[in-house]
Coordinates of C-alpha atoms in Angstrom, one line a residue:
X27 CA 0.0 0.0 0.0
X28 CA 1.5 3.6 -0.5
X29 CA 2.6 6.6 1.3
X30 CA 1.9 10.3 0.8
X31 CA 4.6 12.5 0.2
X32 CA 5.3 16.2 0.6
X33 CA 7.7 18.4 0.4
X34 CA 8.2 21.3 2.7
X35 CA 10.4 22.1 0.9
X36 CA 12.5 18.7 1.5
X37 CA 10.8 15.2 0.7
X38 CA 8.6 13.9 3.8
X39 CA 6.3 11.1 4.2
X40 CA 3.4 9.9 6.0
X41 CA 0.2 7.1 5.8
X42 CA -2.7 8.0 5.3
X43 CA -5.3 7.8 7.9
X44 CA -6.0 4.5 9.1
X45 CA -2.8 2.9 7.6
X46 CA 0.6 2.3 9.6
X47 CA 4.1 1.5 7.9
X48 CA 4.7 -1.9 7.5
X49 CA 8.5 -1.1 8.6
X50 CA 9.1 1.5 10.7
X51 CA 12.3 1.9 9.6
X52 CA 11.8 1.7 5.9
X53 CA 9.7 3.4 3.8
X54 CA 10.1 1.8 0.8
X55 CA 7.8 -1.2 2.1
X56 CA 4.8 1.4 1.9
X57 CA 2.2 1.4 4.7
X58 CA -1.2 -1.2 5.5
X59 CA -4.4 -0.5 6.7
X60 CA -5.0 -1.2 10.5
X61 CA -8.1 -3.0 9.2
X62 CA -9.5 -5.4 7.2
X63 CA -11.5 -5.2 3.7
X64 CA -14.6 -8.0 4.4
X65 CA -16.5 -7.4 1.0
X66 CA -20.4 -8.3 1.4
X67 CA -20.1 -8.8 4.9
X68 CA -19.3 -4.8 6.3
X69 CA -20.6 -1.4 5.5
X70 CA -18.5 1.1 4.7
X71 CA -18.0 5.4 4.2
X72 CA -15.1 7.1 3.1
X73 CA -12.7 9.5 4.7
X74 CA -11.9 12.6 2.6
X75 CA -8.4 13.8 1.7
X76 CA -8.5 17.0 -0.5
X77 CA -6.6 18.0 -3.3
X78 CA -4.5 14.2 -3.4
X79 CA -4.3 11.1 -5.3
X80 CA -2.7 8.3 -5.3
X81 CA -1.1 6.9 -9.1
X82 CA -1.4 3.8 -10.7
X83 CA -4.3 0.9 -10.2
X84 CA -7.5 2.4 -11.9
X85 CA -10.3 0.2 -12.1
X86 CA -11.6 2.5 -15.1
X87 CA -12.2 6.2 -14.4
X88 CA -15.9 7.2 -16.0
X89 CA -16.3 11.1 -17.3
X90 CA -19.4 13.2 -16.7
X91 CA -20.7 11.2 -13.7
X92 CA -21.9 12.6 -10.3
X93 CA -20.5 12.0 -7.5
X94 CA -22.6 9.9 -6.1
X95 CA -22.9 7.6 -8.7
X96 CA -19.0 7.6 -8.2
X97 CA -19.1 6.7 -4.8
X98 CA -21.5 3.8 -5.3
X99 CA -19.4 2.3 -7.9
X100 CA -16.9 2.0 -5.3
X101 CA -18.8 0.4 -2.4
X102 CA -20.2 -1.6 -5.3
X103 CA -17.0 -3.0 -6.5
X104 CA -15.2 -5.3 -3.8
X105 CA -11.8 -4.4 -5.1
X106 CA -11.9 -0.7 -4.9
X107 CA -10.8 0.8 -2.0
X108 CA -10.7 4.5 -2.6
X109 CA -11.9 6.7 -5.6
X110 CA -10.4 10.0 -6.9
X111 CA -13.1 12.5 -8.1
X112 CA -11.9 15.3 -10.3
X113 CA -13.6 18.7 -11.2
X114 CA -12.3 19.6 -14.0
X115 CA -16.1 21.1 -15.6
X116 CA -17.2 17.8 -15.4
X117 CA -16.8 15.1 -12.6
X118 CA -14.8 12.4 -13.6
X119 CA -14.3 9.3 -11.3
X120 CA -11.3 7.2 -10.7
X121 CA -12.4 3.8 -8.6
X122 CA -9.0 3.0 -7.2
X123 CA -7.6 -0.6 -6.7
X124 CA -4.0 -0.2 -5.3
X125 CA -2.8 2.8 -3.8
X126 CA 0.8 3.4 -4.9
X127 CA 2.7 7.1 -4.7
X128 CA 0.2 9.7 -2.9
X129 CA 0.7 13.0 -3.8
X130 CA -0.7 15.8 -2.5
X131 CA -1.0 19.6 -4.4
X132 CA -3.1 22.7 -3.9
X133 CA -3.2 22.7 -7.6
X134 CA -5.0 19.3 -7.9
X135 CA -8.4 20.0 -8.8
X136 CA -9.9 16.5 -7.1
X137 CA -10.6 14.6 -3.9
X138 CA -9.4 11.1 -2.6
X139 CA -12.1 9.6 -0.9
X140 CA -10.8 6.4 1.3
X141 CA -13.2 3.6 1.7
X142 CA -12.8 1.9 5.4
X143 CA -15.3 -0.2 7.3
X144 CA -18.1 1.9 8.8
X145 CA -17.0 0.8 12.4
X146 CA -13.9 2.1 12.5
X147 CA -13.3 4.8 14.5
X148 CA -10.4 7.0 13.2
X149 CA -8.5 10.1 15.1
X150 CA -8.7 13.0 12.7
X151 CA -5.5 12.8 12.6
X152 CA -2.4 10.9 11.1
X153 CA 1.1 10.1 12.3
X154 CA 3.6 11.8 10.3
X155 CA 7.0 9.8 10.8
X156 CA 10.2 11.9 11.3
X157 CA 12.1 9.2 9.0
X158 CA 12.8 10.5 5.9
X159 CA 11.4 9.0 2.6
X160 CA 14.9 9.7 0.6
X161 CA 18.7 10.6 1.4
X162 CA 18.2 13.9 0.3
X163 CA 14.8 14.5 2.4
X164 CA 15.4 16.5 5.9
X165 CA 12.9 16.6 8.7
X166 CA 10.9 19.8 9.2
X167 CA 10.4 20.9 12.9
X168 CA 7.3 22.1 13.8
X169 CA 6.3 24.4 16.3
X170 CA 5.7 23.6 20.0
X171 CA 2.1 23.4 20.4
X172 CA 1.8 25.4 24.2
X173 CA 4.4 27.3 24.7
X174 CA 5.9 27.2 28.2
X175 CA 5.1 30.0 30.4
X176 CA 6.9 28.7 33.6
X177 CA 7.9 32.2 34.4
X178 CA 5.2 34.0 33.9
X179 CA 3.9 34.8 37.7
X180 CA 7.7 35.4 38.4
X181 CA 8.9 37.5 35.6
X182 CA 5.9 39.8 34.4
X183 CA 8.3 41.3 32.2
X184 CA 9.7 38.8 30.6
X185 CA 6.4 37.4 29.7
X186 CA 5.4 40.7 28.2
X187 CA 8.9 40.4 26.0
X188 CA 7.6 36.9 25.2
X189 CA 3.9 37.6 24.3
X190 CA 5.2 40.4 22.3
X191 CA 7.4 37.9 20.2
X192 CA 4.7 35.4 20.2
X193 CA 2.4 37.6 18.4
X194 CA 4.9 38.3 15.6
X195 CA 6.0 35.2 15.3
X196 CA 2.4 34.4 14.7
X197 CA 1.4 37.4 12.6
X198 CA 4.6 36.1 10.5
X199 CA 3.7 32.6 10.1
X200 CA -0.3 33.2 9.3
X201 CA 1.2 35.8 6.5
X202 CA 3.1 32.8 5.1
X203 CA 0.8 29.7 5.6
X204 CA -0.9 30.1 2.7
X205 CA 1.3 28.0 0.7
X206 CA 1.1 25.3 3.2
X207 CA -2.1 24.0 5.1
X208 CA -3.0 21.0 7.3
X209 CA -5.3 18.1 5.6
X210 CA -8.4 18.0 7.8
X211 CA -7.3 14.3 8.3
X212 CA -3.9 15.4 10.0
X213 CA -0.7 14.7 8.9
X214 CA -0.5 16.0 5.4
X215 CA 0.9 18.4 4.4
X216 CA 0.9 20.9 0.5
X217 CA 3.8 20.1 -1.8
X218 CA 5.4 23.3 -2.6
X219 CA 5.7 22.9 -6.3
X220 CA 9.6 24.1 -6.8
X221 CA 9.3 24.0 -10.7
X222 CA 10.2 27.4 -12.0
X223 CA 11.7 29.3 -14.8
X224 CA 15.7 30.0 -14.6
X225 CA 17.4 32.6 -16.6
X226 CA 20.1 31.4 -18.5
X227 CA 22.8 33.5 -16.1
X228 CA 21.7 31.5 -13.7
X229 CA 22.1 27.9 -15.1
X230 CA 25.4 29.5 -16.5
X231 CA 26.9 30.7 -12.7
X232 CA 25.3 27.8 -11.6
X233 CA 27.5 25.3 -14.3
X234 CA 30.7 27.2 -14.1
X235 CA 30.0 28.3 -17.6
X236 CA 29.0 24.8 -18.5
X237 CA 32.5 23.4 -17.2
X238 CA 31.5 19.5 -16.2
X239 CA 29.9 17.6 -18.8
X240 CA 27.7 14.5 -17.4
X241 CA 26.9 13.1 -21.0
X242 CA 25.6 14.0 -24.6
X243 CA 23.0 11.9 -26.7
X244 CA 20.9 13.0 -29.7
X245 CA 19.1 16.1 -27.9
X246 CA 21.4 17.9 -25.9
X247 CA 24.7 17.9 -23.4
X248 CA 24.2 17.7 -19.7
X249 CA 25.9 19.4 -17.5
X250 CA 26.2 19.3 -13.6
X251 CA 25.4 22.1 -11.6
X252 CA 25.0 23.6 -7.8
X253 CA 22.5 26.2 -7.3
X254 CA 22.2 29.3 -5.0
X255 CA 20.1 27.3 -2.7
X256 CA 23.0 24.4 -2.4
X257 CA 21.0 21.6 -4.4
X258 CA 22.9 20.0 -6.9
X259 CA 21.6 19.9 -10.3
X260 CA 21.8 18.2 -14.0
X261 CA 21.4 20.9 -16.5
X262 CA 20.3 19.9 -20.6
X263 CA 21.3 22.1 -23.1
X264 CA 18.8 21.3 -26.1
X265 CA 20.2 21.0 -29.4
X266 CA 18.4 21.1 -32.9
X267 CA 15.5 22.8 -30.9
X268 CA 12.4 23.2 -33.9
X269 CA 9.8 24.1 -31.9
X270 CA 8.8 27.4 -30.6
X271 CA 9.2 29.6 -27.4
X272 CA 5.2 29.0 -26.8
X273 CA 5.2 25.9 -27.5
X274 CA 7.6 24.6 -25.3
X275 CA 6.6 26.6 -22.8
X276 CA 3.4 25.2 -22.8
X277 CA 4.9 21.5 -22.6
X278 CA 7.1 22.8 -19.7
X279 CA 3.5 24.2 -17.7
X280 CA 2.1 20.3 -18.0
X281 CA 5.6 18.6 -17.3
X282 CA 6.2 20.4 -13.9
X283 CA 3.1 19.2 -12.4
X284 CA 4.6 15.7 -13.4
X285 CA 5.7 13.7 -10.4
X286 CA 6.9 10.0 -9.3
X287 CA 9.3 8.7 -7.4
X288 CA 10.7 6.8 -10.6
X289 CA 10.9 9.5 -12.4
X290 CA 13.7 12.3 -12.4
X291 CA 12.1 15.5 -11.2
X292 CA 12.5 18.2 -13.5
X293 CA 13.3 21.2 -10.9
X294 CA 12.8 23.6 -13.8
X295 CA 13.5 25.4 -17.7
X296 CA 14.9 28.4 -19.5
X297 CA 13.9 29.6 -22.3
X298 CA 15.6 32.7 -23.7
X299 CA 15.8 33.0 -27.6
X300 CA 18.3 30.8 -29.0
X301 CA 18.6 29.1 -25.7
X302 CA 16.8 25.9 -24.0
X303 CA 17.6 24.0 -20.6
X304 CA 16.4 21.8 -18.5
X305 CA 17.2 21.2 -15.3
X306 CA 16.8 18.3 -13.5
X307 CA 17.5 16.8 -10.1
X308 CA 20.8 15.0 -10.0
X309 CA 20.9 11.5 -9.5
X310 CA 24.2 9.9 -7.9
X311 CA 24.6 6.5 -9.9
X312 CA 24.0 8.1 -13.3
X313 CA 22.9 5.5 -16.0
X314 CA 21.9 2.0 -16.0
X315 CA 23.9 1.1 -18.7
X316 CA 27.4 1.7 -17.0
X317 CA 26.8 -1.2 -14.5
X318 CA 24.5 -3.5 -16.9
X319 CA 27.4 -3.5 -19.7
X320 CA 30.2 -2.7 -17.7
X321 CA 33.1 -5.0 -19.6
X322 CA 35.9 -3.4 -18.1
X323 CA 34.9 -4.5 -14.7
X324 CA 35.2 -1.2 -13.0
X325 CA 31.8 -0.2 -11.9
X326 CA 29.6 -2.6 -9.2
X327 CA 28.0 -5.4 -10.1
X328 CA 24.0 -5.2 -10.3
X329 CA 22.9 -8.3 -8.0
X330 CA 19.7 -9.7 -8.4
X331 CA 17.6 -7.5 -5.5
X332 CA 19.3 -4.7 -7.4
X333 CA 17.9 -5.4 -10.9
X334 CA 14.4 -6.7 -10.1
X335 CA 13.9 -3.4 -7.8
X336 CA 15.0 -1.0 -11.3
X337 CA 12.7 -3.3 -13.8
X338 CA 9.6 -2.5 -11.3
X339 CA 10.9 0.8 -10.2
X340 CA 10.7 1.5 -14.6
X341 CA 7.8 0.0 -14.7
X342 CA 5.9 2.1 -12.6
X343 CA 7.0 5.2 -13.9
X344 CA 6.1 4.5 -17.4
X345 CA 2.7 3.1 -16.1
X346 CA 2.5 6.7 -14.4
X347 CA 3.4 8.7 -17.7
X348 CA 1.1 6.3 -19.6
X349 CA -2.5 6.3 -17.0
X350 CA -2.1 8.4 -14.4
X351 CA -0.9 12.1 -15.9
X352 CA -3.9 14.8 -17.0
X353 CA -2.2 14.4 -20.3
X354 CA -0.6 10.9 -22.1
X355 CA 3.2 11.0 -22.0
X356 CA 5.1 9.1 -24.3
X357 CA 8.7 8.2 -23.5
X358 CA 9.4 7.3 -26.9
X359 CA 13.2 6.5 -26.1
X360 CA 13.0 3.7 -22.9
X361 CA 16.8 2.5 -22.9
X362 CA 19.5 1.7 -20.0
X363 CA 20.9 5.0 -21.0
X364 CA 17.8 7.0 -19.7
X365 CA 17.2 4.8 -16.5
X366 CA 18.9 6.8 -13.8
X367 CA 20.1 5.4 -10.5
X368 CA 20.4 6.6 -6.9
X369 CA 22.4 6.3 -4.2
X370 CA 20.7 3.5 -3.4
X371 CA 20.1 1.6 -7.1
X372 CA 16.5 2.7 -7.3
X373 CA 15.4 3.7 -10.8
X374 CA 14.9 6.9 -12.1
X375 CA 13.4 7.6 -16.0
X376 CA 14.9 10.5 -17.3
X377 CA 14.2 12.3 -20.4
X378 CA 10.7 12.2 -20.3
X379 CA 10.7 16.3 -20.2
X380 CA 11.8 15.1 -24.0
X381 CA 8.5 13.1 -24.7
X382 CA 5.2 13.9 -26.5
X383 CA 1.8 15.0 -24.8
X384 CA -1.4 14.5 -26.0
X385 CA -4.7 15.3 -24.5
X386 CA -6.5 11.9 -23.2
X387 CA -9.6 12.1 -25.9
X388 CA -7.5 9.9 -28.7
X389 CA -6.0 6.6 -28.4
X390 CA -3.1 7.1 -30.7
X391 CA -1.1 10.1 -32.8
X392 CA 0.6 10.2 -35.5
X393 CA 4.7 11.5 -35.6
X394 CA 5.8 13.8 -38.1
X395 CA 9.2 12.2 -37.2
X396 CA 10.9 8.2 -35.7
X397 CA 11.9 8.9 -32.3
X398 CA 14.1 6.7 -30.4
X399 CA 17.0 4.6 -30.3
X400 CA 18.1 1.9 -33.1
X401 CA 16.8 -1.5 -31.5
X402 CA 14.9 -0.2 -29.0
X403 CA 12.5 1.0 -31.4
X404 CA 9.0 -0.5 -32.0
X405 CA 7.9 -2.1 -35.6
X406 CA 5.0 0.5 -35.8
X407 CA 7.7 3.1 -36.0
X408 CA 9.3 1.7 -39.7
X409 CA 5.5 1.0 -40.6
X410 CA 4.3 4.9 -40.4
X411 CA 1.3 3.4 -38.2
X412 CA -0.1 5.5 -35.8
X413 CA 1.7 5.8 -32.3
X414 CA 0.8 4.9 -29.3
X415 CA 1.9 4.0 -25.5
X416 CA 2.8 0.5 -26.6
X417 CA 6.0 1.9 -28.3
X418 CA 7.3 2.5 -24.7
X419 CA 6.1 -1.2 -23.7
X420 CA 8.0 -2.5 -26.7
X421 CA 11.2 -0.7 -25.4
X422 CA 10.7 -1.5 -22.1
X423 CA 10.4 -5.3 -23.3
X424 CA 13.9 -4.9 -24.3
X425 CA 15.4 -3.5 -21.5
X426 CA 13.7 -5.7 -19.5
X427 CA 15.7 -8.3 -21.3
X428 CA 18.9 -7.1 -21.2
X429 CA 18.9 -6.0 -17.7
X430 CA 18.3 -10.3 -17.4
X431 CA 21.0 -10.9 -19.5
X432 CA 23.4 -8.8 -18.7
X433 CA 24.6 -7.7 -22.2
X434 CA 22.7 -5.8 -25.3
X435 CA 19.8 -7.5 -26.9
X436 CA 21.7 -7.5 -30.1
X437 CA 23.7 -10.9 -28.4
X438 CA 23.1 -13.6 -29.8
X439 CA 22.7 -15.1 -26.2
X440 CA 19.6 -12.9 -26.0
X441 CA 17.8 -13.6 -29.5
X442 CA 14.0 -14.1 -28.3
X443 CA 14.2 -17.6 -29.8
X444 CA 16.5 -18.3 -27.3
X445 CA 14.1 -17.0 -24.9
X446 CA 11.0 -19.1 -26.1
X447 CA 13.6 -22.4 -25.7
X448 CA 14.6 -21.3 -22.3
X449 CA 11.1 -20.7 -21.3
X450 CA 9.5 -24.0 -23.0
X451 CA 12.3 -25.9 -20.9
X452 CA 12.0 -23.9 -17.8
X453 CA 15.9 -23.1 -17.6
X454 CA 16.5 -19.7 -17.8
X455 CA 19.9 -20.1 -16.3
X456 CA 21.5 -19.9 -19.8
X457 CA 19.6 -16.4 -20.5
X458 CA 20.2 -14.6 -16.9
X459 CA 23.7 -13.0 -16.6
X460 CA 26.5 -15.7 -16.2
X461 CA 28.3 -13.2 -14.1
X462 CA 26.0 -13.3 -10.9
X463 CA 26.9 -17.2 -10.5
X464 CA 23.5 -18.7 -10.5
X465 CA 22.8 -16.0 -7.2
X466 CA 19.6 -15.2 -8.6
X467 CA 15.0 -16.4 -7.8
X468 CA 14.6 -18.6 -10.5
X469 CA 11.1 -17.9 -10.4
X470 CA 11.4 -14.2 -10.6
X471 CA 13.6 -14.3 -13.8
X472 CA 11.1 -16.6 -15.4
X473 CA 8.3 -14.3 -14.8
X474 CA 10.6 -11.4 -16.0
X475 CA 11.4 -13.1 -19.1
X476 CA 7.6 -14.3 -19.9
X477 CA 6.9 -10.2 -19.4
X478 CA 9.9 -9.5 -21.6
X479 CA 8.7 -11.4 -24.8
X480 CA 4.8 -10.3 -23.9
X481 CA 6.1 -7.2 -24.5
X482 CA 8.1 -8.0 -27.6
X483 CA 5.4 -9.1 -29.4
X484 CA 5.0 -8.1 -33.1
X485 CA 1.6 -7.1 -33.1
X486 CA 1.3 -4.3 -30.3
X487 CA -2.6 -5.0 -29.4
X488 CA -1.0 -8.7 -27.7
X489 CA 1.6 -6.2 -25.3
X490 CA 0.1 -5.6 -21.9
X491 CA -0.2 -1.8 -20.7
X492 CA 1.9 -1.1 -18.1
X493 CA -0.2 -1.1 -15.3
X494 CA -0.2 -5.1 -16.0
X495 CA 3.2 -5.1 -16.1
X496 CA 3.5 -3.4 -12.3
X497 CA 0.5 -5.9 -11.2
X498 CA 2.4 -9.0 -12.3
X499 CA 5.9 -7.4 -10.9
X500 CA 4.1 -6.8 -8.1
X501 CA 2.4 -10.6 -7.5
X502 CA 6.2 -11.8 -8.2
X503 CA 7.6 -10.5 -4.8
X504 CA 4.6 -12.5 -3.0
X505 CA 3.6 -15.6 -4.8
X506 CA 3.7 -16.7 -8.5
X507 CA 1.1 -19.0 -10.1
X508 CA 2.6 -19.5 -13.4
X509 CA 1.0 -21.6 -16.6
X510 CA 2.9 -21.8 -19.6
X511 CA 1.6 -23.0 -23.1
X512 CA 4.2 -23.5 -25.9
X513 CA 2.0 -23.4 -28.9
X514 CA 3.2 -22.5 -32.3
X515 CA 6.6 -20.8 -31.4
X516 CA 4.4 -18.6 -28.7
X517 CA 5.0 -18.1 -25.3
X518 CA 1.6 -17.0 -23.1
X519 CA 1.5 -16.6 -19.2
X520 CA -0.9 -16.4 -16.5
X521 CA 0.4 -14.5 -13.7
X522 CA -2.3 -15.0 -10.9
X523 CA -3.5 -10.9 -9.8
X524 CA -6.3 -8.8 -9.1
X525 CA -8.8 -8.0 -11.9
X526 CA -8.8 -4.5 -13.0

């Protein structure tokens, strides 16, 4: 189950009400209710959180529907346990069935309502832990809530001088609050969206005059960078820029409202004639590729844990980008050298700041141009077909692959054929990476290798979405009920998971 975060202006997290932290000591694990769903057998009501939502797992969102038909979809449906209504002119309703990344924003324009059993009696308030979600993330004090006035009856004067102080202290914080508000559930707290524009003297003080180069590809150089306010930062230099100041202004307006944990946060643009940045948090590890194809032996080896926490971490950022923003994001360039890694090995999509947006009334758009990298690139790209999010899936496929194997697709270790024969024999120790020594779940790597050629698959109406992907990731860390078929070269699965 997930967490809310917020930043204040540092990265903080908290459960929401009714939910406790699996770990105390790590929030990674997420949080679970302290009660129990009983379908047909318990009446329920929901708890309101404004202006938050929680990513991923929709059980179909319906447009132009009241909310109370919204709400009696969801006590309707055992599997939801929340819904997110938007007013956005009309209502639209999300029926949620996994909670995964809260986020909360006084520029969201909907509500979270949280189903829980009508007996239970909640606090109005929720714990907020004072571990940090994040390496970077700091803890925020908060003010004492009675001040002491021990020497009040002793020291008249000294309480006047306190009282005095007190007042502006409170004058000063109610002038500055509005930014930040309590949830009426407790515990939550307003991100403070940091996205802004930078001039291009700043990104250039901030560089050294673009001193340390990070990388290059086919749109632009990074460079790293330390702002005024000490944060460290990647900064892109766009090359071969076509489009124009509005428009990519107008991309940058729905981009900064973009947020997940696996994806790189874009901190901000510039956009000043000739010249476009972005800038973007930076991430310690840098790219995937420099430890998944590391020959030279110089950089750490990627054990198992490592690699099975980036192909889900991936996952759910592209199944963010692809269901859960206002607008459809596609990657359209999924590749090791655009999965970033922390400190820690989690993965971080970058680029995406790079990708297409289109408004959610069409199911696919046509390019004027290919995008993406040589054999990471869909069929439907050479065939002038229509695009949609399945060009990412296809992509993904392949990295999914390769971060198995060890080594590029283009191996002949990793031709899907070989795949299919590993998979039909149920040895997929010839396919996973001969340098982790057999130290790998055998049933994990066979589930990742059925979801690799799923997503392989010529015709993209047979690839899964990637909110099916997460779902069977997801099922893989608990238990796996696997069927396999090996019918006229093709490989099909049944990963046992919730419907949607």
């Amino acid at each position: 189950m997930g967490f809310v975060s917020t930043y204040l202006p540092e990265l903080r997290c908290s459960c929401p009400p009714g939910f406790e932290m699996v770990d105390p000591q790590n929030w990674s694990k997420g949080c679970r209710p302290t009660f129990s769903y009983n379908c047909g057998k318990e009446r329920y009501k929901f708890i309101e959180i404004p202006q938050t939502d929680f990513y991923d797992f929709i059980l179909g969102f319906n447009q132009s529907i009241s909310f109370e038909e919204c709400q009696n979809i969801c006590l309707s449906t055992c599997s939801c346990i929340a819904f997110s209504y938007r007013l956005t002119g009309t209502g639209v309703c999300y029926p949620k069935g996994l909670l995964f990344n809260g986020y909360k924003s006084p520029a969201f324009p909907g509500t979270l309502y949280l189903k829980v059993p009508y007996s239970t009696n909640l606090q109005a308030s929720s714990t907020q832990s004072a571990l940090t979600c994040s390496p970077g993330s700091q803890e925020i004090a908060t003010p004492s809530d009675h001040p002491r006035w021990l020497y009040f009856y002793i020291f008249p004067g000294v309480f006047g001088a306190l009282e005095l102080v007190f007042i502006l202290t409170v004058w000063w914080f109610l002038s500055v609050r509005n930014d930040i508000q309590n949830s009426a559930e407790g515990g939550y707290m307003m991100i403070r969206n940091q996205f802004r524009r930078f001039t291009y003297q700043e990104l250039k003080e901030a560089t050294g005059k673009f001193r340390e180069e990070l990388g290059r590809g086919s749109s632009g150089i990074v460079y790293r960078g330390v702002l005024k306010d000490k944060r460290v930062i990647a900064v892109k230099k766009l090359i071969d820029v076509t489009r124009g100041e509005v428009e990519f202004q107008a991309e940058m307006s729905v981009i900064g409202k973009i947020n997940h944990m696996n994806l790189v946060r874009i901190w901000g643009f510039c956009s000043e004639g000739k010249h476009e940045l972005l800038v973007y948090e930076y991430v310690e590890n840098e790219s995937l590729d420099r430890y998944l194809f590391n020959t030279m032996g110089t950089e750490r080896l990627l054990v198992w844990k490592d690699r099975f926490n980036i192909v889900l971490g991936a996952a759910r950022a592209l199944a963010y980008l692809h269901h859960e923003c206002l607008e459809w994001v596609f990657h359209c360039d999924v590749k090791p050298e655009n999965i970033l890694l922390t400190r820690d090995f989690e993965a971080k999509i970058a680029d995406f700041g790079l990708s297409k947006l289109y408004k959610r009334e069409g199911s696919s758009f046509n390019f004027s141009q290919m995008r993406g990298t040589m054999g990471y690139m869909a069929p439907e790209w050479a065939t002038n077909l229509p695009i949609n999010t399945k060009v990412d899936v296809y992509s993904y496929g392949v990295v999914l692959l390769e971060i198995v194997a060890g080594q590029r697709i283009s191996s002949h270790t990793t031709r899907e054929g070989n795949v299919k024969e590993a998979l039909a024999t149920g040895d997929t120790k010839c396919i996973v990476d001969g340098r982790l020594h057999g130290q790998f779940n055998s049933e994990q790597a066979m589930v990742m290798l059925i979801v690799a050629v799923s997503c392989l698959e010529e015709e993209r109406s047979k690839r899964p979405t990637m909110h099916e992907v997460v779902k069977t990731l997801l099922d893989c860390e608990e238990f796996i009920n696997i069927n396999m078929n090996v019918e006229n070269a093709r490989i099909t699965y049944i990963v046992k998971r919730r419907k949607y």
